[in-house]
Short mmCIF file of C-alpha atoms and ligand atoms in Angstrom, two decimals:
data_model
loop_
_atom_site.label_atom_id
_atom_site.label_comp_id
_atom_site.label_asym_id
_atom_site.label_seq_id
_atom_site.Cartn_x
_atom_site.Cartn_y
_atom_site.Cartn_z
CA MET A 5 -0.10 -88.28 -91.26
CA SER A 6 -3.31 -89.34 -90.22
CA VAL A 7 -6.77 -88.69 -91.30
CA SER A 8 -9.64 -88.10 -88.97
CA LEU A 9 -12.87 -89.73 -90.51
CA ALA A 10 -16.40 -88.70 -90.05
CA ILE A 11 -17.33 -92.05 -90.51
CA GLU A 12 -19.62 -93.74 -87.71
CA VAL A 13 -20.53 -97.53 -88.00
CA ILE A 14 -23.92 -98.20 -86.39
CA PRO A 15 -24.63 -102.06 -85.95
CA THR A 16 -27.99 -102.96 -86.95
CA GLY A 17 -27.99 -106.22 -85.23
CA THR A 18 -26.27 -109.61 -85.32
CA VAL A 19 -26.02 -108.83 -88.98
CA GLY A 20 -25.44 -105.31 -91.09
CA ALA A 21 -25.27 -101.75 -90.33
CA GLU A 22 -25.86 -98.24 -91.37
CA VAL A 23 -22.66 -95.80 -91.83
CA LYS A 24 -23.12 -92.25 -91.68
CA GLY A 25 -21.10 -89.52 -92.59
CA VAL A 26 -19.87 -90.20 -96.00
CA ASP A 27 -21.10 -88.77 -99.26
CA ILE A 28 -20.74 -92.18 -101.48
CA ALA A 29 -20.50 -89.82 -104.22
CA ARG A 30 -17.64 -88.56 -103.41
CA ALA A 31 -15.57 -91.14 -100.67
CA SER A 32 -12.03 -90.86 -100.52
CA LYS A 33 -9.46 -93.74 -100.30
CA SER A 34 -9.30 -93.68 -96.54
CA GLU A 35 -12.99 -93.71 -96.54
CA VAL A 36 -13.82 -96.58 -98.69
CA ASP A 37 -10.72 -98.44 -96.56
CA ALA A 38 -12.97 -97.54 -93.41
CA ILE A 39 -16.08 -99.11 -95.25
CA LYS A 40 -14.18 -102.02 -96.78
CA ARG A 41 -13.33 -103.08 -92.97
CA ALA A 42 -16.66 -102.54 -91.50
CA TRP A 43 -18.16 -104.52 -94.38
CA TYR A 44 -16.11 -107.62 -93.93
CA ARG A 45 -17.14 -107.30 -90.23
CA HIS A 46 -21.19 -106.55 -90.65
CA ASP A 47 -21.90 -108.21 -93.73
CA VAL A 48 -24.67 -105.44 -94.91
CA LEU A 49 -23.95 -101.68 -95.11
CA VAL A 50 -26.78 -99.43 -95.48
CA PHE A 51 -25.71 -95.80 -96.42
CA ARG A 52 -28.93 -93.19 -96.46
CA ASP A 53 -29.78 -90.07 -98.22
CA GLN A 54 -27.50 -90.46 -101.01
CA LYS A 55 -27.75 -88.75 -104.48
CA LEU A 56 -26.14 -91.09 -107.06
CA SER A 57 -25.79 -90.65 -110.42
CA ASP A 58 -25.33 -94.21 -112.36
CA ASP A 59 -21.66 -93.31 -113.14
CA ASP A 60 -21.08 -92.64 -109.52
CA LEU A 61 -22.69 -96.05 -108.58
CA LEU A 62 -20.54 -97.62 -111.28
CA ALA A 63 -17.54 -95.68 -109.53
CA PHE A 64 -17.84 -96.54 -106.27
CA SER A 65 -18.74 -100.18 -106.91
CA ARG A 66 -15.70 -100.30 -108.76
CA HIS A 67 -13.73 -99.65 -105.39
CA PHE A 68 -14.38 -103.37 -104.34
CA GLY A 69 -13.22 -105.15 -107.21
CA ALA A 70 -14.40 -105.00 -111.51
CA LEU A 71 -17.98 -105.38 -111.95
CA ASP A 72 -19.77 -108.57 -113.41
CA SER A 73 -22.35 -108.49 -115.99
CA PRO A 74 -26.34 -108.40 -114.72
CA PRO A 75 -27.43 -111.72 -114.49
CA ASN A 76 -29.77 -113.28 -117.55
CA GLN A 77 -33.57 -113.16 -115.61
CA GLY A 78 -36.92 -114.11 -116.17
CA ALA A 79 -37.15 -110.94 -118.20
CA GLY A 80 -33.59 -111.73 -119.75
CA ARG A 81 -30.69 -108.83 -118.98
CA ARG A 82 -31.88 -105.44 -118.44
CA SER A 83 -29.73 -102.32 -117.81
CA PRO A 84 -29.99 -98.07 -118.54
CA PRO A 85 -28.87 -97.68 -122.10
CA GLY A 86 -25.37 -97.04 -122.23
CA TYR A 87 -24.59 -98.91 -118.77
CA PRO A 88 -24.36 -102.34 -119.37
CA ASP A 89 -22.89 -103.18 -115.75
CA ILE A 90 -25.91 -101.94 -114.33
CA TYR A 91 -28.84 -104.24 -113.42
CA VAL A 92 -32.39 -102.68 -113.58
CA ILE A 93 -34.74 -104.32 -111.00
CA SER A 94 -38.23 -103.14 -111.22
CA ASN A 95 -41.51 -103.63 -111.76
CA VAL A 96 -42.08 -100.89 -114.44
CA ARG A 97 -43.02 -100.96 -117.93
CA ASP A 98 -41.66 -98.92 -120.70
CA GLU A 99 -44.61 -97.35 -123.59
CA ALA A 100 -44.24 -100.56 -125.57
CA GLY A 101 -45.34 -102.95 -122.34
CA GLU A 102 -41.97 -104.23 -121.79
CA PRO A 103 -40.46 -104.30 -118.32
CA ILE A 104 -37.67 -101.98 -117.81
CA GLY A 105 -36.10 -104.51 -115.23
CA ALA A 106 -36.32 -108.07 -113.73
CA LEU A 107 -38.46 -109.72 -110.60
CA GLY A 108 -41.64 -107.58 -111.40
CA ASP A 109 -43.69 -106.90 -108.16
CA GLY A 110 -43.64 -110.26 -106.60
CA GLU A 111 -42.39 -112.03 -103.74
CA ALA A 112 -37.96 -113.01 -104.22
CA ALA A 113 -37.05 -115.99 -102.35
CA TRP A 114 -33.87 -116.25 -100.22
CA HIS A 115 -30.67 -116.17 -102.55
CA THR A 116 -27.36 -115.20 -102.95
CA ASP A 117 -26.79 -113.91 -106.44
CA MET A 118 -25.55 -115.77 -109.22
CA SER A 119 -24.31 -118.38 -107.05
CA TYR A 120 -25.06 -120.97 -109.83
CA LEU A 121 -21.59 -119.81 -111.45
CA ALA A 122 -18.24 -120.97 -111.32
CA ARG A 123 -17.20 -117.69 -109.79
CA PRO A 124 -20.38 -116.12 -108.36
CA PRO A 125 -19.67 -112.39 -107.53
CA ASP A 126 -18.32 -111.24 -104.14
CA ALA A 127 -20.69 -108.10 -103.63
CA SER A 128 -23.77 -106.70 -104.88
CA MET A 129 -24.95 -102.85 -104.24
CA LEU A 130 -28.57 -101.69 -104.71
CA TYR A 131 -29.27 -97.91 -104.62
CA SER A 132 -33.13 -96.90 -104.49
CA LEU A 133 -34.74 -94.51 -106.90
CA GLU A 134 -38.36 -95.13 -106.55
CA ILE A 135 -40.17 -97.02 -103.97
CA PRO A 136 -44.06 -97.74 -103.31
CA ALA A 137 -45.13 -96.41 -100.09
CA ALA A 138 -45.87 -99.86 -98.41
CA GLY A 139 -43.86 -103.49 -98.99
CA GLY A 140 -41.05 -104.30 -101.07
CA ASP A 141 -38.69 -104.72 -98.04
CA THR A 142 -35.66 -106.38 -98.79
CA TYR A 143 -34.06 -109.01 -95.54
CA PHE A 144 -30.48 -110.12 -94.96
CA CYS A 145 -29.65 -113.12 -93.20
CA GLY A 146 -26.19 -113.60 -91.53
CA MET A 147 -24.83 -117.30 -92.73
CA LYS A 148 -22.15 -116.92 -90.27
CA ALA A 149 -24.32 -117.27 -87.56
CA ALA A 150 -26.76 -119.52 -89.23
CA LEU A 151 -23.25 -121.74 -89.27
CA ALA A 152 -22.48 -120.48 -85.64
CA ALA A 153 -26.32 -121.61 -84.21
CA MET A 154 -26.04 -125.43 -85.99
CA PRO A 155 -25.46 -128.47 -83.76
CA ARG A 156 -21.66 -129.82 -84.14
CA GLU A 157 -22.81 -133.01 -85.60
CA LEU A 158 -24.82 -131.20 -88.54
CA VAL A 159 -21.63 -129.47 -89.47
CA ALA A 160 -19.66 -132.46 -89.16
CA ARG A 161 -21.82 -133.83 -91.48
CA ILE A 162 -21.87 -131.06 -94.17
CA LYS A 163 -18.39 -130.04 -93.54
CA ASP A 164 -16.69 -132.09 -96.93
CA LEU A 165 -20.18 -132.04 -99.34
CA ASP A 166 -20.60 -129.58 -101.74
CA ILE A 167 -24.51 -128.36 -103.14
CA LYS A 168 -25.08 -127.81 -106.47
CA HIS A 169 -26.66 -124.44 -107.16
CA ASP A 170 -29.26 -124.34 -109.75
CA GLY A 171 -29.34 -121.24 -112.53
CA THR A 172 -32.85 -122.56 -114.20
CA TYR A 173 -34.92 -120.17 -112.05
CA ASP A 174 -34.62 -116.68 -110.50
CA SER A 175 -35.12 -115.38 -107.20
CA GLY A 176 -38.92 -114.62 -108.39
CA GLY A 177 -39.48 -118.22 -109.38
CA ASN A 178 -39.42 -117.36 -113.00
CA LEU A 179 -37.32 -119.30 -115.82
CA ARG A 180 -34.40 -117.64 -116.82
CA LYS A 181 -34.40 -116.47 -120.31
CA GLY A 182 -33.83 -118.99 -123.17
CA LEU A 183 -33.41 -122.14 -120.54
CA THR A 184 -35.81 -125.18 -120.18
CA ALA A 185 -37.45 -125.55 -117.49
CA THR A 186 -36.51 -128.59 -115.30
CA ARG A 187 -36.98 -130.13 -111.69
CA ASP A 188 -34.20 -132.39 -111.57
CA PRO A 189 -31.75 -130.61 -110.15
CA ARG A 190 -29.10 -133.45 -111.17
CA THR A 191 -29.27 -132.74 -114.71
CA SER A 192 -29.75 -128.78 -114.78
CA THR A 193 -27.60 -126.12 -115.58
CA GLY A 194 -25.83 -124.84 -112.33
CA THR A 195 -22.52 -125.41 -110.17
CA PRO A 196 -21.67 -127.19 -107.28
CA HIS A 197 -19.93 -125.24 -104.15
CA PRO A 198 -18.66 -126.53 -100.93
CA ILE A 199 -21.53 -126.13 -98.29
CA VAL A 200 -19.38 -124.43 -95.74
CA ILE A 201 -17.11 -121.73 -97.08
CA ARG A 202 -14.07 -119.41 -95.65
CA HIS A 203 -14.52 -115.58 -96.36
CA PRO A 204 -10.98 -114.84 -98.14
CA GLU A 205 -10.73 -111.95 -96.37
CA SER A 206 -11.92 -111.87 -92.69
CA GLY A 207 -10.87 -115.50 -92.73
CA GLU A 208 -14.27 -116.41 -91.16
CA ARG A 209 -16.83 -119.26 -91.69
CA GLY A 210 -20.26 -119.51 -93.18
CA LEU A 211 -22.71 -121.41 -94.65
CA TYR A 212 -23.08 -120.92 -98.99
CA LEU A 213 -26.43 -122.16 -99.92
CA GLY A 214 -27.37 -120.09 -102.96
CA ARG A 215 -31.23 -120.98 -103.31
CA ARG A 216 -33.74 -123.55 -102.30
CA LEU A 217 -35.49 -124.04 -105.49
CA ASN A 218 -33.52 -127.14 -107.55
CA ALA A 219 -30.54 -127.26 -105.05
CA TYR A 220 -28.62 -130.35 -104.65
CA VAL A 221 -26.49 -132.04 -102.17
CA VAL A 222 -23.85 -133.61 -104.27
CA GLY A 223 -23.59 -137.64 -103.94
CA LEU A 224 -27.12 -138.12 -102.29
CA ALA A 225 -30.51 -139.68 -103.27
CA ILE A 226 -32.87 -136.80 -104.29
CA GLU A 227 -35.23 -137.55 -100.80
CA GLU A 228 -31.77 -137.79 -98.84
CA SER A 229 -31.01 -134.10 -100.23
CA GLU A 230 -34.03 -132.94 -99.81
CA ARG A 231 -34.42 -133.76 -96.09
CA LEU A 232 -30.81 -132.42 -95.55
CA LEU A 233 -31.54 -129.23 -97.01
CA ASP A 234 -34.25 -128.66 -95.35
CA ARG A 235 -32.45 -129.09 -91.65
CA ILE A 236 -29.78 -126.77 -92.87
CA TRP A 237 -31.83 -124.52 -94.58
CA SER A 238 -34.18 -124.03 -90.52
CA PHE A 239 -31.12 -122.74 -89.56
CA VAL A 240 -30.89 -119.52 -92.18
CA GLU A 241 -33.24 -116.87 -89.96
CA THR A 242 -30.82 -117.12 -87.14
CA ALA A 243 -30.01 -113.70 -87.80
CA VAL A 244 -31.97 -111.22 -90.02
CA TYR A 245 -31.61 -107.33 -90.99
CA ARG A 246 -34.84 -106.36 -92.75
CA HIS A 247 -34.35 -103.40 -94.78
CA ARG A 248 -37.08 -100.56 -95.25
CA TRP A 249 -36.42 -98.71 -98.21
CA ALA A 250 -36.33 -94.76 -98.30
CA LEU A 251 -35.38 -93.04 -101.57
CA GLY A 252 -31.52 -92.17 -101.80
CA ASP A 253 -30.47 -95.58 -99.98
CA LEU A 254 -27.69 -97.57 -101.00
CA VAL A 255 -27.13 -100.77 -99.59
CA LEU A 256 -23.85 -103.04 -100.26
CA TRP A 257 -23.95 -106.90 -99.53
CA ASP A 258 -21.59 -109.45 -98.81
CA ASN A 259 -22.47 -112.84 -101.24
CA ARG A 260 -20.81 -114.79 -99.32
CA THR A 261 -21.85 -114.43 -96.08
CA THR A 262 -25.21 -113.32 -96.47
CA MET A 263 -28.42 -114.07 -98.47
CA HIS A 264 -31.11 -111.79 -99.20
CA ARG A 265 -34.85 -111.71 -99.98
CA ARG A 266 -37.94 -109.53 -100.87
CA ASP A 267 -41.43 -109.04 -100.05
CA ALA A 268 -44.04 -108.10 -102.68
CA PHE A 269 -45.75 -105.04 -103.26
CA ASP A 270 -48.78 -102.88 -104.74
CA PRO A 271 -48.45 -104.05 -108.54
CA LYS A 272 -49.91 -100.48 -109.23
CA ALA A 273 -46.81 -98.62 -107.31
CA ARG A 274 -43.70 -97.81 -109.05
CA ARG A 275 -40.13 -99.78 -107.79
CA VAL A 276 -36.95 -99.02 -109.65
CA MET A 277 -33.62 -100.09 -108.09
CA HIS A 278 -30.32 -99.77 -109.87
CA ARG A 279 -27.40 -102.96 -108.52
CA THR A 280 -24.10 -103.52 -109.52
CA GLN A 281 -22.22 -106.78 -109.09
CA ILE A 282 -18.62 -107.13 -108.33
CA LYS A 283 -16.65 -110.03 -110.29
CA GLY A 284 -16.17 -113.21 -107.86
CA SER A 285 -12.27 -112.89 -106.55
CA GLY A 286 -12.52 -116.54 -106.91
CA ALA A 287 -14.55 -119.55 -106.40
CA PRO A 288 -16.14 -120.08 -102.59
CA ALA A 289 -13.67 -122.07 -101.19
CA ARG A 290 -14.33 -124.94 -98.25
CA ALA A 291 -13.42 -124.23 -94.53
CA ALA A 292 -11.09 -125.88 -92.43
CA VAL A 293 -13.70 -126.90 -89.44
C1 LIG B 330 -32.06 -108.80 -105.30
O1 LIG B 330 -32.46 -109.79 -105.23
O2 LIG B 330 -31.33 -108.03 -105.60
C2 LIG B 330 -33.17 -107.61 -105.46
C3 LIG B 330 -33.71 -107.09 -104.37
C4 LIG B 330 -34.69 -106.15 -103.69
O3 LIG B 330 -35.57 -106.29 -105.32
O4 LIG B 330 -34.83 -105.69 -103.01
#
């Protein structure tokens, strides 16, 4: 029996799409299947006007795989009481003056989540609970489009190379709790991954860069690595979707095909977001080019 779905997928540009006609707290198997198909195609999906408890967010996230633990940020690991798989991103402080979440009110640089691990998460989801009147927008860049925009000579140069992804600093540039500051990416904590990867589901190719700070092209002299990284990074904003948050927005992104960054916002305003991470189904795999 075929089921007709009310889901509508409206692209937001080269990267991203808004999905209408689904209540995430009650998504059926066929709706989740349709969402996955749209996700592999558009890489970032936006669901507006959702009303999700933490349990709803966890239940929807589990449709995409097992959950990964939150990252260790400058503020350590921050989760709501009783929900260790949810990661709080917030500038709000509790009565004791301790941050309830990570990343504060500052800008967060382009990054893909937790790429310093051997098996970075496949996906992340971010749900807005409190937002500032202005600022704090999140941007997503398409790494398939970035690769496609590169000249053949550059692709030929990088296709067999790896980048070491540094795990010392978070995307706000803060030293992760318990780690030692360093600016030498050759010896810092982190993991090398291929620069050009293949998406395991769609088979499409994209760049996999992680973050710029303390990145290192394995085997090159530092100066040469920096020059090559600057050239590669000049393509990352080829296709960008800017998300202006409203309350109740849920955004799902693919960490293998996108990076994201965030604008700063007024420190006196409150911003509270709950995020989940979907465990990596495998290490990023080199694409044949
Ligand atoms: C993140 O990097 O996951 C945070 C993005 C945001 O705060 O908008």
